[in-house]
Short mmCIF file of C-alpha atoms and ligand atoms in Angstrom, two decimals:
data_model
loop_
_atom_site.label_atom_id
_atom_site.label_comp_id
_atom_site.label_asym_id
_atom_site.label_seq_id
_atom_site.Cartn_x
_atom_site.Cartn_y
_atom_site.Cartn_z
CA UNK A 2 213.05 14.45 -71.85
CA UNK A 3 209.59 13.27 -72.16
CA UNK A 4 209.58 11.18 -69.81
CA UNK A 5 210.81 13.44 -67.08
CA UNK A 6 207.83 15.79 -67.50
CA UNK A 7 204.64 14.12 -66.60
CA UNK A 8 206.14 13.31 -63.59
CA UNK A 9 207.14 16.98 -63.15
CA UNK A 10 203.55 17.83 -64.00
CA UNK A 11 202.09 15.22 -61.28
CA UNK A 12 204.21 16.73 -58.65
CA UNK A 13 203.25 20.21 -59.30
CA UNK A 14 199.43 19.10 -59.93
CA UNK A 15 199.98 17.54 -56.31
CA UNK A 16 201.35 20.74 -55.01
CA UNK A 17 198.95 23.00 -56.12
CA UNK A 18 195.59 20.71 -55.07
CA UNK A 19 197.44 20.43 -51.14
CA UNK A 20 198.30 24.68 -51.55
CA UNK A 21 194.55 25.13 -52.65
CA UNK A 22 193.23 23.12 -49.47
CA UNK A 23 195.92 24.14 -47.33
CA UNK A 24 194.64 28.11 -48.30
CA UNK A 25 190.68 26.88 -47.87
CA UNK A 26 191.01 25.38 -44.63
CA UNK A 27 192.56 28.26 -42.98
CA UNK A 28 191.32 30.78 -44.40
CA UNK A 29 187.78 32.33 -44.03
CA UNK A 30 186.66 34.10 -46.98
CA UNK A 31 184.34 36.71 -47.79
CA UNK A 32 182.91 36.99 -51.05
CA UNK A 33 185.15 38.97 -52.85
CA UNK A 34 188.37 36.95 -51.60
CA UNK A 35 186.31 33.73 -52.50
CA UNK A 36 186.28 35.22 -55.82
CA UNK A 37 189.90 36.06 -55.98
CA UNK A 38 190.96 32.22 -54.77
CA UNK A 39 188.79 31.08 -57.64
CA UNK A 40 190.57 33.44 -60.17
CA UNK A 41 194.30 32.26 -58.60
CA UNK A 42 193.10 28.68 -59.36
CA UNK A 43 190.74 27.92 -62.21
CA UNK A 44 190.70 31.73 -64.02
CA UNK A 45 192.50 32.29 -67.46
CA UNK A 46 196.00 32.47 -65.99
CA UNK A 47 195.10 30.13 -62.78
CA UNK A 48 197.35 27.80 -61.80
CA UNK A 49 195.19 24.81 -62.30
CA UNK A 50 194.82 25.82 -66.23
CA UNK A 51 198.79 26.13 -66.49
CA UNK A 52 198.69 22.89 -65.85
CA UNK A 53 195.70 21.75 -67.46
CA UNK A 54 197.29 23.32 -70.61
CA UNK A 55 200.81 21.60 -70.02
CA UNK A 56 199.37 18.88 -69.90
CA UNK A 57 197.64 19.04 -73.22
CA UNK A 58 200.81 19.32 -74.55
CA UNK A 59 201.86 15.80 -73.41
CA UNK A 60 202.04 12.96 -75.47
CA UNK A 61 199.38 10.67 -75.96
CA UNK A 62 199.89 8.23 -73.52
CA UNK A 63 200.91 10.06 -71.09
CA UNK A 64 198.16 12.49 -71.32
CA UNK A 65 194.52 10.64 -70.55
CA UNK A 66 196.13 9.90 -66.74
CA UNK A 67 197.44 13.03 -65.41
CA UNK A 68 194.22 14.78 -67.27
CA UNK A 69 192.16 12.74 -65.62
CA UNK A 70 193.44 13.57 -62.34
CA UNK A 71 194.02 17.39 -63.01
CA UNK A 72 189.97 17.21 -63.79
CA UNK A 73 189.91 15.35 -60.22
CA UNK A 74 191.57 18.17 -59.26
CA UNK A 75 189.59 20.77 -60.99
CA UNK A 76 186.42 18.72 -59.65
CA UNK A 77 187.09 19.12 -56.50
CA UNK A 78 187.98 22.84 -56.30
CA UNK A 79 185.14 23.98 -58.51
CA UNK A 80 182.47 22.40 -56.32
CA UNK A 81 184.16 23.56 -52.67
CA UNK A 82 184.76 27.05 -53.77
CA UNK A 83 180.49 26.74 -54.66
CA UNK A 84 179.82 25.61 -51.52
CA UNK A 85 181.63 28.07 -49.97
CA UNK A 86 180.22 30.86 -51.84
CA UNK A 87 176.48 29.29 -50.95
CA UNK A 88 177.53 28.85 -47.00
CA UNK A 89 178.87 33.04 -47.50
CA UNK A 90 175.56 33.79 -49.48
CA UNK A 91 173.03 31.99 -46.96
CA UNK A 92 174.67 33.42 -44.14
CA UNK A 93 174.54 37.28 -45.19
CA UNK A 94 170.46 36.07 -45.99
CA UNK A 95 170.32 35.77 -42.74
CA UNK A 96 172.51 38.53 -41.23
CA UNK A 97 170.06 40.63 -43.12
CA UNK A 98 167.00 38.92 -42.18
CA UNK A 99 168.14 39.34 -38.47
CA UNK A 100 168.92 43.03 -39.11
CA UNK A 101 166.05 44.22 -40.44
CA UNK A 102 163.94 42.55 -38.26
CA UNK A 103 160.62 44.09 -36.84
CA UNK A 104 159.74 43.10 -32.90
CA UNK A 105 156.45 42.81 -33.69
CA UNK A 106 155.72 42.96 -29.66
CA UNK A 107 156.71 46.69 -29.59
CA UNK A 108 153.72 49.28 -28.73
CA UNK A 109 152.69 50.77 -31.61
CA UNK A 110 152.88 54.89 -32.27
CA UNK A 111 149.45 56.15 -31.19
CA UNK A 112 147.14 57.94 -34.60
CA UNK A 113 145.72 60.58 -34.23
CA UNK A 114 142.21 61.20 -35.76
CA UNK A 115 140.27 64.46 -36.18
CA UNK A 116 136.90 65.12 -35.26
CA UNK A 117 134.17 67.91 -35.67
CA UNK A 118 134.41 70.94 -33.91
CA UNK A 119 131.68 71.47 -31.05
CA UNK A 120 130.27 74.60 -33.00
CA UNK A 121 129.95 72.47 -36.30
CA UNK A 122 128.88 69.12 -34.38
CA UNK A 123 126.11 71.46 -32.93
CA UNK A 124 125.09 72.94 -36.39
CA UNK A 125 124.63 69.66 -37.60
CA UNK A 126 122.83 68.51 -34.90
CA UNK A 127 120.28 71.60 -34.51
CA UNK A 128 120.26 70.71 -38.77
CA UNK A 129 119.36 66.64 -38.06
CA UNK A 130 116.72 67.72 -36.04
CA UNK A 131 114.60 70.05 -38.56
CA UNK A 132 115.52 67.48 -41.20
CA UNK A 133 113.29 64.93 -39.50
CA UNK A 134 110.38 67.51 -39.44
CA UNK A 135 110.74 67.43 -42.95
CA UNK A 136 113.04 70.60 -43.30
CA UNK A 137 115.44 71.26 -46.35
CA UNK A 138 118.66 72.37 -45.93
CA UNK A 139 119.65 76.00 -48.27
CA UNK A 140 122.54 77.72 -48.00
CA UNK A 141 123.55 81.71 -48.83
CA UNK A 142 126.59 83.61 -49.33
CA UNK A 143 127.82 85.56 -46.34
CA UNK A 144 129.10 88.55 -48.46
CA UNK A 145 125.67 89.83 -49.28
CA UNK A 146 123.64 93.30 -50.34
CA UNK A 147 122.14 95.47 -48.64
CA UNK A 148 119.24 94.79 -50.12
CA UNK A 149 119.22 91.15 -48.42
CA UNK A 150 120.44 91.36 -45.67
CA UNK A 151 117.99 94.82 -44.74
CA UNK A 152 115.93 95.99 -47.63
CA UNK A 153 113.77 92.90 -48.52
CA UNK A 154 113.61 91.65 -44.80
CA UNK A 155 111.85 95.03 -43.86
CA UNK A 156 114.79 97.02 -42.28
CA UNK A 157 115.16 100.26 -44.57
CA UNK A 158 118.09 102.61 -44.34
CA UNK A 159 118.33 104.90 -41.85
CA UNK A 160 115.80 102.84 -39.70
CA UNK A 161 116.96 102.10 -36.28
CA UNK A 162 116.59 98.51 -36.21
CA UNK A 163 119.98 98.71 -38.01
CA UNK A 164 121.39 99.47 -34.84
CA UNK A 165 120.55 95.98 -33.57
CA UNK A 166 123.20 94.37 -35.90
CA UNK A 167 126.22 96.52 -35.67
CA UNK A 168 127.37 95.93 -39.35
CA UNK A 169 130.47 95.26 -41.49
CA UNK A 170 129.99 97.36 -44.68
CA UNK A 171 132.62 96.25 -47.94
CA UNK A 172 130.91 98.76 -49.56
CA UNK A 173 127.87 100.77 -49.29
CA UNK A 174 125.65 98.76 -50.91
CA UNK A 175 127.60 95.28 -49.68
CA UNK A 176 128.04 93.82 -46.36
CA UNK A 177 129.30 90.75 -44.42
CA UNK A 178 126.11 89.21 -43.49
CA UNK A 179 124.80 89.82 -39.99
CA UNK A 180 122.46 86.92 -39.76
CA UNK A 181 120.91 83.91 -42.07
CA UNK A 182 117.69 85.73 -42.66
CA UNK A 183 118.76 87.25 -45.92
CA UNK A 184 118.55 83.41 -47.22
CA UNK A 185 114.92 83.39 -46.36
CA UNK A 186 114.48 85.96 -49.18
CA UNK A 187 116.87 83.79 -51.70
CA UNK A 188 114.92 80.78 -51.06
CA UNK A 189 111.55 82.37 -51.41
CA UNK A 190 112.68 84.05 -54.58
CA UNK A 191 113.37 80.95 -55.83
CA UNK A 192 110.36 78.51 -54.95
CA UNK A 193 106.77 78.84 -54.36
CA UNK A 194 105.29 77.39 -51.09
CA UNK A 195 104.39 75.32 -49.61
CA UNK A 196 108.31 75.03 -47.82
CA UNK A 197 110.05 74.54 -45.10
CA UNK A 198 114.18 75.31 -44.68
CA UNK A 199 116.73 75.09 -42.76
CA UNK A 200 119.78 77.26 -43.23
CA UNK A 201 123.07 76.54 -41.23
CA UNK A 202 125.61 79.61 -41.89
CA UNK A 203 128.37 81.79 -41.19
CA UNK A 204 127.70 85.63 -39.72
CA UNK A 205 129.64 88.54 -39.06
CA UNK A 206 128.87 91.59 -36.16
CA UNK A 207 131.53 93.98 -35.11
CA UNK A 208 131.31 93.15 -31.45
CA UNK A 209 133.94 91.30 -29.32
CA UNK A 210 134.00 89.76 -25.71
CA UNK A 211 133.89 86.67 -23.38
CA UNK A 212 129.99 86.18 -25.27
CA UNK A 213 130.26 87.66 -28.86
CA UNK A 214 132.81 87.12 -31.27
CA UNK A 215 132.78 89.10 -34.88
CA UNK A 216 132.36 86.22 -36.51
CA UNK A 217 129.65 83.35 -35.40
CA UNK A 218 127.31 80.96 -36.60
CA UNK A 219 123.45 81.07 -37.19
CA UNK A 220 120.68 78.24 -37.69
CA UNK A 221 118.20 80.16 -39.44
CA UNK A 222 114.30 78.26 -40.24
CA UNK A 223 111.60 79.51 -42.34
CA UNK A 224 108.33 77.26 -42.84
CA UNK A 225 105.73 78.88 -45.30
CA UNK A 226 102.25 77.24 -46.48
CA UNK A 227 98.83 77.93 -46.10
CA UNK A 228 97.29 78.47 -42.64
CA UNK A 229 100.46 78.47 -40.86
CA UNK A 230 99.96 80.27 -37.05
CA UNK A 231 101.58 80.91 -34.31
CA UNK A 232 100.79 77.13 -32.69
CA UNK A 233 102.85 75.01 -35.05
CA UNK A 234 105.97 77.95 -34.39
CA UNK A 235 105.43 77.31 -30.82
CA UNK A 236 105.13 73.69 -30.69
CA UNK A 237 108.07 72.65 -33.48
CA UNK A 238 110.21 75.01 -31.15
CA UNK A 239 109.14 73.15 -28.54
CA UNK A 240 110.15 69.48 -29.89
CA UNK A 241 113.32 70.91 -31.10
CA UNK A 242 114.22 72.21 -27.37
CA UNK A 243 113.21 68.61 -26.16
CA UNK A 244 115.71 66.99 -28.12
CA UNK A 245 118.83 69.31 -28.42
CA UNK A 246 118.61 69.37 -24.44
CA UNK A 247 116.28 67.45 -22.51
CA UNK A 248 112.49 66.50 -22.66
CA UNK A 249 112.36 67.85 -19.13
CA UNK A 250 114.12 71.51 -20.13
CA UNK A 251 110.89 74.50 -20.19
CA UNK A 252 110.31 76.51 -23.37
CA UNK A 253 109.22 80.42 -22.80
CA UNK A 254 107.94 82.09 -25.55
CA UNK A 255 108.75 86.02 -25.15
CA UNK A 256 106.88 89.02 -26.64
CA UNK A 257 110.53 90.92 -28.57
CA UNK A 258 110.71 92.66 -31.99
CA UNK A 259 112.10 92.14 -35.17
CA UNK A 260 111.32 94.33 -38.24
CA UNK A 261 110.80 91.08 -40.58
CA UNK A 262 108.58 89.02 -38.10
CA UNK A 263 105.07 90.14 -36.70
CA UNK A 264 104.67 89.07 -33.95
CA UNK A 265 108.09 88.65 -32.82
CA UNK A 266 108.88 86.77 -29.96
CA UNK A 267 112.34 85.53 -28.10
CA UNK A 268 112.14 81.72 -27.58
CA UNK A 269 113.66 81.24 -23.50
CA UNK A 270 114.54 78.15 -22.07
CA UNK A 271 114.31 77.10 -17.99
CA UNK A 272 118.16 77.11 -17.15
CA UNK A 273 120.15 73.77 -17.94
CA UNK A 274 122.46 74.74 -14.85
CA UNK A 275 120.10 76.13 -11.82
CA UNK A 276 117.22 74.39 -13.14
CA UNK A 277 115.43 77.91 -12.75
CA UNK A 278 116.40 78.39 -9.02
CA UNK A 279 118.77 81.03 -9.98
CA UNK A 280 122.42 81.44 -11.11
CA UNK A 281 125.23 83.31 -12.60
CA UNK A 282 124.88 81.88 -16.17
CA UNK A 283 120.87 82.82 -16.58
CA UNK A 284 121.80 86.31 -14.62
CA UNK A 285 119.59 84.77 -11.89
CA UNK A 286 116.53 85.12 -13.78
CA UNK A 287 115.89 80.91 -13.94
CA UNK A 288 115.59 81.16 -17.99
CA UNK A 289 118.39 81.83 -20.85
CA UNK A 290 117.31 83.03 -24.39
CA UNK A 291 118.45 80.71 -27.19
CA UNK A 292 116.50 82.08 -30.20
CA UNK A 293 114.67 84.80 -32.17
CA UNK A 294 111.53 84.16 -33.80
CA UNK A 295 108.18 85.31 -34.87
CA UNK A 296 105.72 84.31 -37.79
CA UNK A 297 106.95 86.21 -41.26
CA UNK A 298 106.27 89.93 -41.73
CA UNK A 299 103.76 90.46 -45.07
CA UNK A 300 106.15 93.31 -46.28
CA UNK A 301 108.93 90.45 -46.52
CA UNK A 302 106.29 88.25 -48.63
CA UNK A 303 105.87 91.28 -50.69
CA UNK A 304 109.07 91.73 -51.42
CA UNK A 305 109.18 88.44 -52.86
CA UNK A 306 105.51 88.52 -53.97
CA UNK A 307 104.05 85.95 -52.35
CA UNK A 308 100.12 86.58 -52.02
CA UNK A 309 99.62 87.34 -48.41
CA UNK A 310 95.81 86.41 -47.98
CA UNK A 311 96.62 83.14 -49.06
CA UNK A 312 99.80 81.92 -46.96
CA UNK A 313 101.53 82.41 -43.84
CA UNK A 314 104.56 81.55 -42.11
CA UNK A 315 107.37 81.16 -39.43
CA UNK A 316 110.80 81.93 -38.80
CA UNK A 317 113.23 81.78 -36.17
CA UNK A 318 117.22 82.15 -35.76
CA UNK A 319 119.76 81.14 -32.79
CA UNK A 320 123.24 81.59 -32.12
CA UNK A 321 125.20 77.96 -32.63
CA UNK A 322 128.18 79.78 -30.55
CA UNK A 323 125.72 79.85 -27.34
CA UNK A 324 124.14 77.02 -27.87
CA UNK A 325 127.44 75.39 -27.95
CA UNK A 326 128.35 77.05 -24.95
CA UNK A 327 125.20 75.84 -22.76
CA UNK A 328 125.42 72.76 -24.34
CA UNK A 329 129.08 71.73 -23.29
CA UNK A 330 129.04 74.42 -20.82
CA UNK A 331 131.53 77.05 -22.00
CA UNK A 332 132.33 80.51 -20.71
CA UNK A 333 134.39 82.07 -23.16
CA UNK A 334 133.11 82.07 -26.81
CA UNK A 335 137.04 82.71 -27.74
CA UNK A 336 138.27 79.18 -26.59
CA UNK A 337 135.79 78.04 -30.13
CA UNK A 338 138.57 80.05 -32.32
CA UNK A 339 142.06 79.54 -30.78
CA UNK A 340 141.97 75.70 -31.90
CA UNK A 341 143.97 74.85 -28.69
CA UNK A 342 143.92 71.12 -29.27
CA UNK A 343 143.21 70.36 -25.92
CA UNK A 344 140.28 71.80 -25.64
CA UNK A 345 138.93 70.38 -29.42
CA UNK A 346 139.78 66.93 -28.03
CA UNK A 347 136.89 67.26 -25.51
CA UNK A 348 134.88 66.62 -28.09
CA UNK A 349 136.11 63.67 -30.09
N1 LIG B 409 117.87 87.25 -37.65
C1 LIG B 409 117.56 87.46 -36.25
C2 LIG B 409 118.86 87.78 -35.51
O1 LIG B 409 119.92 87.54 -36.03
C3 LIG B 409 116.95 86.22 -35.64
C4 LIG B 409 115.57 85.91 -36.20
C5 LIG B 409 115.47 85.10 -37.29
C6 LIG B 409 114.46 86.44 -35.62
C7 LIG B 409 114.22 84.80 -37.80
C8 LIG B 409 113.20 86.17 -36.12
C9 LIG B 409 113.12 85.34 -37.20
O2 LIG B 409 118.84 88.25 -34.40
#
């Protein structure tokens, strides 16, 4: 009875190595039915193992040949099904690879990039320029006393040069600042002369059209030391207008009044547009005012009790918001505020 089985077992050995093929070659598998094939044929319960445990049960002769060819066998199947399943792996690789690819010749999505608004890019301009005369910069806060922003610059209550600045009161004794000049007062406080600052800022007025807005920006300047006069205010007003504009623009110095500067004067320039001939933006007068200014008032070095035989000094303030405006020419001070990007990316 023996006898009858290895040759049983060879026939079915040779059955199940031509079904195996038979099922590779036309059959294209994926990896999961890969896996399955392998389990049919070499798992636990595969086929192949039957047989390769049958066949362990054979006697001993008969059992070195037919395992020797059921390894064959095994062989065979073990290392196609791994090339298979490295063909199925490289190929998804690459199915990936071509998915996910990046066409590197596309354009590319534009960035965007800020840049400085005209009022501030003006502001630190008009600051550059002082800072290379050997001005400091100081800064204040905007919501400020009374006593600041009026008192100590030589504007008590009830006088009328508080009409000039029509004023935001918090409180009675606290306002939104209405200029820089209160920071002139601060600094001198603060430091002895000799000095010479340069304060940048925010201001408030309640006042609202095409040319004022209720908030707007100030440049404010204060140079103190000994022997100071009218000539230096004059001629570093002078330079300044040469370089924010041209070396060619005029300078007019204007007799005007302000409580905290004696004297006072309004510092004109020869219009950037008409070149004095005449037009709308100078009200046809050939000149357009750009800042107050006037040497310091000795009841505002009193009030910070600075001895007023021995020094003297200068100040002067101008609007950034018309500046800007001549400078890029503007006609409508609101167009600063709305942040229409269009018009911001003028200036970029
Ligand atoms: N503070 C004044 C204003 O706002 C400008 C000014 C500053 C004038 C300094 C003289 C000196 O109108």
């Amino acid at each position: 009875m023996l006898d009858g089985l290895p040759k049983e077992l060879k026939e079915k050995l040779k059955q199940i190595e031509q079904e195996a093929f038979l099922e590779l070659s036309s059959q294209s598998f994926d990896e999961k039915s890969l896996e399955d094939f392998r389990i049919r044929y070499l798992g636990r319960n595969g086929k192949l193992t039957q047989i390769l445990k049958d066949i362990g049960a054979l006697s001993p002769q008969d059992r070195p040949t037919l395992g020797q060819l059921a390894n064959t066998v095994k062989g065979t199947l073990t290392q196609k099904i791994s090339e298979l399943s490295d063909t199925l792996k490289k190929s998804q690789r690459e199915k990936l690879l071509q998915e996910t690819q990046i066409d590197i010749t596309l354009p590319g999505r534009p960035s965007y990039s800020g840049s400085f608004h005209p009022i501030l890019k003006t502001m630190d301009d008009i600051v550059d320029i002082f800072k290379r005369y050997g001005f400091q910069v100081a800064e204040g806060p905007e919501i400020e006393s009374d006593y600041y922003n009026f008192e100590a610059l030589n504007i008590p209550k009830n006088h009328p040069a508080r009409d000039m600045q029509d004023t935001f009161y918090i409180s009675e004794d606290v306002v939104l600042r209405t200029h820089t000049s209160p920071v002139q007062i601060r600094v001198m406080e603060k430091f002895k002369p000799p000095l010479r600052v340069i304060v940048p800022g925010t201001v408030y007025r309640h006042d609202a059209d095409t040319s004022h807005s209720p908030m707007f920006h100030q440049v404010e300047g204060l140079l103190v030391d000994e022997a100071v006069s009218f000539a230096h205010l004059k001629g570093i007003l002078t330079y300044f207008v040469h370089e924010l504009f041209s070396s060619e623009t005029q300078v007019r110095f204007r007799p005007s009044y302000f409580p905290f500067t004696e004297p006072s004067a309004e510092l004109d320039i020869g219009c950037i547009f008409c070149l004095g001939k005449g037009c709308r933006v100078c009200k046809h007068s050939g000149w357009l005012e750009v800042a107050g200014c006037g040497m310091v008032h000795p009841a505002v070095f009193e009030a910070v009790k600075y001895d007023t035989e021995k020094i003297s000094g200068f100040a002067f303030g101008m609007g950034v918001e018309r500046l800007t405006m001549l400078r890029y020419h503007i006609d409508d001070i609101r167009l600063f505020y709305e942040n229409d990007l269009r018009f911001l990316e003028q200036f970029s």
